[in-house]
PDB file of C-alpha atoms in Angstrom:
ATOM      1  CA  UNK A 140      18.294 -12.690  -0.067  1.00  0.00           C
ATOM      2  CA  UNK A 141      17.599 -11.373   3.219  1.00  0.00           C
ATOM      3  CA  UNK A 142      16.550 -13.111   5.952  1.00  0.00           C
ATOM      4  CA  UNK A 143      12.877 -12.327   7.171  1.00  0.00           C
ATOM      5  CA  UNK A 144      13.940 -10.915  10.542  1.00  0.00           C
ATOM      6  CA  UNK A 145      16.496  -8.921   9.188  1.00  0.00           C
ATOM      7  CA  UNK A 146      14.368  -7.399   6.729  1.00  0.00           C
ATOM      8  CA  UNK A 147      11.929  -6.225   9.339  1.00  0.00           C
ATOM      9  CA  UNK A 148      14.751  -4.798  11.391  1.00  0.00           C
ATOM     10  CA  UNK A 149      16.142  -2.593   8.007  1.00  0.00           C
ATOM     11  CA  UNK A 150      12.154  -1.500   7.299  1.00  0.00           C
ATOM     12  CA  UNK A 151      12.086  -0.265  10.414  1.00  0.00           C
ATOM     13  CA  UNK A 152      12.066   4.038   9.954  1.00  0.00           C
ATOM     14  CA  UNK A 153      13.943   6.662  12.558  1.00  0.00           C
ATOM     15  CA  UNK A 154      12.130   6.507  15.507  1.00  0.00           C
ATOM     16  CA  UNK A 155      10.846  10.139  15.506  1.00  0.00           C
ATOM     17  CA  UNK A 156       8.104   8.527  12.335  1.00  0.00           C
ATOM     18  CA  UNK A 157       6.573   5.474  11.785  1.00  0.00           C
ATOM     19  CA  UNK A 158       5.307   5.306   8.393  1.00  0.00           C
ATOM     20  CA  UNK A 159       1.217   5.651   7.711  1.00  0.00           C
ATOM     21  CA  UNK A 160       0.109   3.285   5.217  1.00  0.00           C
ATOM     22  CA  UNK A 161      -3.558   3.176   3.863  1.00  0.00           C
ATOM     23  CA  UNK A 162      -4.288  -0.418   2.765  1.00  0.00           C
ATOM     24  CA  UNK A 163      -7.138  -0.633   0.836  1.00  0.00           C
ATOM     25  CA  UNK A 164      -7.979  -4.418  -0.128  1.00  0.00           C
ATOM     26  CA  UNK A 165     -11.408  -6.141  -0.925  1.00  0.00           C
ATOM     27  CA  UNK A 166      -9.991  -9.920   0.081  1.00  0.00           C
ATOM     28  CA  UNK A 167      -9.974 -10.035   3.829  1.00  0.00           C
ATOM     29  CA  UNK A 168      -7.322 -12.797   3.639  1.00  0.00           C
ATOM     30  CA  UNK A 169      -4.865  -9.989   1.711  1.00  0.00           C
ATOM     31  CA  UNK A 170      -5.948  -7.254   3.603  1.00  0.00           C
ATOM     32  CA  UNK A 171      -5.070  -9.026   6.882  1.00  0.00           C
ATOM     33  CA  UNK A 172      -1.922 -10.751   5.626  1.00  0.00           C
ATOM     34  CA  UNK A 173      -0.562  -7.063   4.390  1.00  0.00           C
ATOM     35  CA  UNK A 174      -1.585  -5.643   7.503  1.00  0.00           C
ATOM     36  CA  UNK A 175       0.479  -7.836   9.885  1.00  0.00           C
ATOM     37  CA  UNK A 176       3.273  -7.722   7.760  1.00  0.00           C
ATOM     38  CA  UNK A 177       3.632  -3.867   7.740  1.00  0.00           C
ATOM     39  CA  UNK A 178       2.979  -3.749  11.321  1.00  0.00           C
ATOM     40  CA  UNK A 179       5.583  -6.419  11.719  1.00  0.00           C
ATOM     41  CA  UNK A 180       8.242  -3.814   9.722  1.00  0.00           C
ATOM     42  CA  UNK A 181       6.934  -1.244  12.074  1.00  0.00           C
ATOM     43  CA  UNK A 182       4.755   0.602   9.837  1.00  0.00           C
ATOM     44  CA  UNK A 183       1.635   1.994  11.141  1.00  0.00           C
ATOM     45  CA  UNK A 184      -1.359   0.721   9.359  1.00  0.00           C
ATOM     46  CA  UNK A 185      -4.959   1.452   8.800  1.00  0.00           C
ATOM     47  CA  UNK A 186      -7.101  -0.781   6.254  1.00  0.00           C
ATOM     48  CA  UNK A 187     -10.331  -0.898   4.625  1.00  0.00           C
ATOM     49  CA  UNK A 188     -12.329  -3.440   2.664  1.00  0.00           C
ATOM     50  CA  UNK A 189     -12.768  -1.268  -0.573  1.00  0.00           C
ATOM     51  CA  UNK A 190     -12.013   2.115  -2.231  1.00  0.00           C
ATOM     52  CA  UNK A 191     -14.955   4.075  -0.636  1.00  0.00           C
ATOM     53  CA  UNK A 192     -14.450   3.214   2.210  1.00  0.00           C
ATOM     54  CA  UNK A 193     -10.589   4.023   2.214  1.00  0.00           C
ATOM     55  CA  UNK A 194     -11.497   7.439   0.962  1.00  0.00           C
ATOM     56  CA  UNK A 195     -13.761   8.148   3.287  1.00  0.00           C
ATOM     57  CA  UNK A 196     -11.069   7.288   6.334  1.00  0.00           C
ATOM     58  CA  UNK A 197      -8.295   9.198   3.814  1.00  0.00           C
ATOM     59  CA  UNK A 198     -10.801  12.230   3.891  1.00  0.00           C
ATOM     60  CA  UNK A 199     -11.144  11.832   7.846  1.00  0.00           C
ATOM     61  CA  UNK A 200      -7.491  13.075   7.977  1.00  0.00           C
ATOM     62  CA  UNK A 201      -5.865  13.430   4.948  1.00  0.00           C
ATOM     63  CA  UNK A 202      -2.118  14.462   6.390  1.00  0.00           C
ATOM     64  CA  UNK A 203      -2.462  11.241   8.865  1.00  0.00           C
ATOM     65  CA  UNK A 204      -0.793   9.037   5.934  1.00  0.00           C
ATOM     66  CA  UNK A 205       2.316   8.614   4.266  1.00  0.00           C
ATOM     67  CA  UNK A 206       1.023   6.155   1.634  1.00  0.00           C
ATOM     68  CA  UNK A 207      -1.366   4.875  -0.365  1.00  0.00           C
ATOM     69  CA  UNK A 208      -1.490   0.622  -1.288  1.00  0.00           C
ATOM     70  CA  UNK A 209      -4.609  -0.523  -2.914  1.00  0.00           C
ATOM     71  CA  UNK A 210      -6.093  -3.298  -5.187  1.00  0.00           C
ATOM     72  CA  UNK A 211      -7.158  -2.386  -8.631  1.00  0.00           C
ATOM     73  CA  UNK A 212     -10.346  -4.178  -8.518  1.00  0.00           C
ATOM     74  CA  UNK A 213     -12.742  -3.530  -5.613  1.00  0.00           C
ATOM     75  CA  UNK A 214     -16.063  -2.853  -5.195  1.00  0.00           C
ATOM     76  CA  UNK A 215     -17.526   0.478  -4.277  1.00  0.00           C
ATOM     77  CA  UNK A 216     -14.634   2.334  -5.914  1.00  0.00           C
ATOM     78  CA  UNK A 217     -12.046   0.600  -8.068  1.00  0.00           C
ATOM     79  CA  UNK A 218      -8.021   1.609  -6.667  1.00  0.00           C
ATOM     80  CA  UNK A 219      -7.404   4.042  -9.484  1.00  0.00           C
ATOM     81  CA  UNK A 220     -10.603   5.695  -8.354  1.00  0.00           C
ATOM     82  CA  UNK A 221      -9.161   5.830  -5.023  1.00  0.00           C
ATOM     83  CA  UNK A 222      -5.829   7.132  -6.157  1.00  0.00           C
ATOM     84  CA  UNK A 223      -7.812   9.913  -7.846  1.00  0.00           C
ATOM     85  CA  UNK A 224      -9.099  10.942  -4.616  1.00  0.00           C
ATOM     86  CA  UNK A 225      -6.301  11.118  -2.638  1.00  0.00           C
ATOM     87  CA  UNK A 226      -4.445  12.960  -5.035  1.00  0.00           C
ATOM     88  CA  UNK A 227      -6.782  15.068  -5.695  1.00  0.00           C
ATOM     89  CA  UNK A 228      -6.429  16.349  -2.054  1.00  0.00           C
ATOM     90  CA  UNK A 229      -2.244  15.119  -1.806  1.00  0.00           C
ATOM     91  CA  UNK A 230      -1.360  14.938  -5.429  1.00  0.00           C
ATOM     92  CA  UNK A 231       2.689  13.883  -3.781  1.00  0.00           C
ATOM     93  CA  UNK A 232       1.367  11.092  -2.114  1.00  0.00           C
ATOM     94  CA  UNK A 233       2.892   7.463  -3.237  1.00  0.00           C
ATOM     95  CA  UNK A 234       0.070   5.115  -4.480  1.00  0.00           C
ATOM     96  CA  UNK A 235       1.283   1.894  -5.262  1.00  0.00           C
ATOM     97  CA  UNK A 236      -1.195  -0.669  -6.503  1.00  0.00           C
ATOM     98  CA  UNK A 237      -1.651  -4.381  -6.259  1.00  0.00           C
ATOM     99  CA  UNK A 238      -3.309  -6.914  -8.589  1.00  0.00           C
ATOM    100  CA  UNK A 239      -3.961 -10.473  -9.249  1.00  0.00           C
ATOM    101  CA  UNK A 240      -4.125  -9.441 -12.823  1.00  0.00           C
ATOM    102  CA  UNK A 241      -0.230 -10.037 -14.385  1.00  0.00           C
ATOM    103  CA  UNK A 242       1.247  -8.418 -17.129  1.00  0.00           C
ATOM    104  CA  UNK A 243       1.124  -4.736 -17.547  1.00  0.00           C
ATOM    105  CA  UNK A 244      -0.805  -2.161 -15.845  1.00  0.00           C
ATOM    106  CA  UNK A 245      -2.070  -1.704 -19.279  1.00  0.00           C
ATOM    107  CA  UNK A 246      -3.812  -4.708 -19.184  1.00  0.00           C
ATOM    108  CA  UNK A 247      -5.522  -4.813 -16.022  1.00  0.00           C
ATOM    109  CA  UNK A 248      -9.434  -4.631 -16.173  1.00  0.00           C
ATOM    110  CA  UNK A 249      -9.119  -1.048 -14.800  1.00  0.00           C
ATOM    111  CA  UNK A 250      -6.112   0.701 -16.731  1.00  0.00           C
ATOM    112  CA  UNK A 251      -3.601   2.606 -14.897  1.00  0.00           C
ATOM    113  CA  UNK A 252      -2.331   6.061 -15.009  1.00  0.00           C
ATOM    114  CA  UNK A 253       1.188   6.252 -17.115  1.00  0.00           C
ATOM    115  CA  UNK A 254       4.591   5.164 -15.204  1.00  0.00           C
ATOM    116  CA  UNK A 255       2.497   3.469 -12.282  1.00  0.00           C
ATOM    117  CA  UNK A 256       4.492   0.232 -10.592  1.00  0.00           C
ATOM    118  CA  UNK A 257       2.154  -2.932 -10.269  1.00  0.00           C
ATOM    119  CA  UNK A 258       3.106  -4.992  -7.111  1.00  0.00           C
ATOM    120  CA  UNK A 259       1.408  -8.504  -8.802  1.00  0.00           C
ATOM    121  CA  UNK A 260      -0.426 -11.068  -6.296  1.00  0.00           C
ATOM    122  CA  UNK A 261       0.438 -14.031  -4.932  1.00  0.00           C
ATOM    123  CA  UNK A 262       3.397 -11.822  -3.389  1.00  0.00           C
ATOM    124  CA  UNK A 263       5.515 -12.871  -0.499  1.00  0.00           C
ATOM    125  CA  UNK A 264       5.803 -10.669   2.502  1.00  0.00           C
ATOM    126  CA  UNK A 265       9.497  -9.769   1.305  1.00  0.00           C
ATOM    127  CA  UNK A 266       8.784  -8.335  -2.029  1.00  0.00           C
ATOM    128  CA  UNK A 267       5.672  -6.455  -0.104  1.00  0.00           C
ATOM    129  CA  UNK A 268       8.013  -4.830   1.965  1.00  0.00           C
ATOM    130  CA  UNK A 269      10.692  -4.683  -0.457  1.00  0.00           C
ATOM    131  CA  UNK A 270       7.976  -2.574  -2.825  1.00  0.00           C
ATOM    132  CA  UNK A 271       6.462  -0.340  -0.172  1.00  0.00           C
ATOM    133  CA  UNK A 272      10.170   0.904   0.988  1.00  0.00           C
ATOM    134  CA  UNK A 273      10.625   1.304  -2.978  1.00  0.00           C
ATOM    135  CA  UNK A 274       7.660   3.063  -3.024  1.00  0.00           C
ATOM    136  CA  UNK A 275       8.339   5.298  -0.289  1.00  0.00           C
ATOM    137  CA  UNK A 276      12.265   5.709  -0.730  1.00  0.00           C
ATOM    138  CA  UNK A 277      11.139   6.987  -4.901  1.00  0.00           C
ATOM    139  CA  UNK A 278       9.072   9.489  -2.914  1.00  0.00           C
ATOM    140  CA  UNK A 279      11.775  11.017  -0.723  1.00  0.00           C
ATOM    141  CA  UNK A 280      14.084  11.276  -3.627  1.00  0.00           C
ATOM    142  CA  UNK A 281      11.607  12.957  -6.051  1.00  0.00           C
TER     143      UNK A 281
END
């Protein structure tokens, strides 16, 4: 297991880009915690307290980000109701979503598109960083 300060110096991207990430999250406890923690690995971050009103700073400039992390359940707009929107717009972009529902996307209250990857709450700030690289290293390679 890597250490925590070692993992923020290998998250860190070329210096020519830091990575954009949209956080959309309705629990300003989460929202803050995944904010520092991607700023920490040197990610550039913008958040928003539910799917609207992500879209509506996604629509503001659509190329500014490089990905897409929301909850499932919000208010306003549910994340797979934000997905749609993005990708509507950027159908490439990575959307990875998080949920204090377990088991299988399946089962969470708002079903999930086919093939998505569930990042399941509590998480520790490793495995969120661990899962956004994922997220974003399964994007380069596609």
């Amino acid at each position: 297991m890597m250490s925590h300060e070692t993992l923020y110096r290998s998250a860190q991207p070329p210096p020519a880009h830091r990575r954009a990430i949209l956080v959309a999250e309705d629990d300003d406890a989460v929202r803050e915690f995944v904010r520092i923690v991607l700023e920490q690995a040197n990610f550039r971050v913008s958040t928003a307290p539910n799917g609207r009103a992500a879209g509506d700073l996604f629509d503001a400039d659509p190329l500014a980000f490089d990905m897409l992390l929301t909850d499932v359940v919000m208010p306003l707009a549910t994340g797979v109701e934000l997905a749609a929107r993005v990708r509507a717009a950027r159908p490439e972009l990575p959307v990875l979503f998080m949920s204090a529902f377990p088991g299988s996307p399946g089962l969470a209250p708002c079903p999930l598109p086919p093939g998505t990857v569930l990042l399941e709450k509590p998480f520790s700030l490793v495995q969120l960083i661990e899962r956004v690289r994922a997220t974003l290293t399964a994007d380069e390679a596609a």
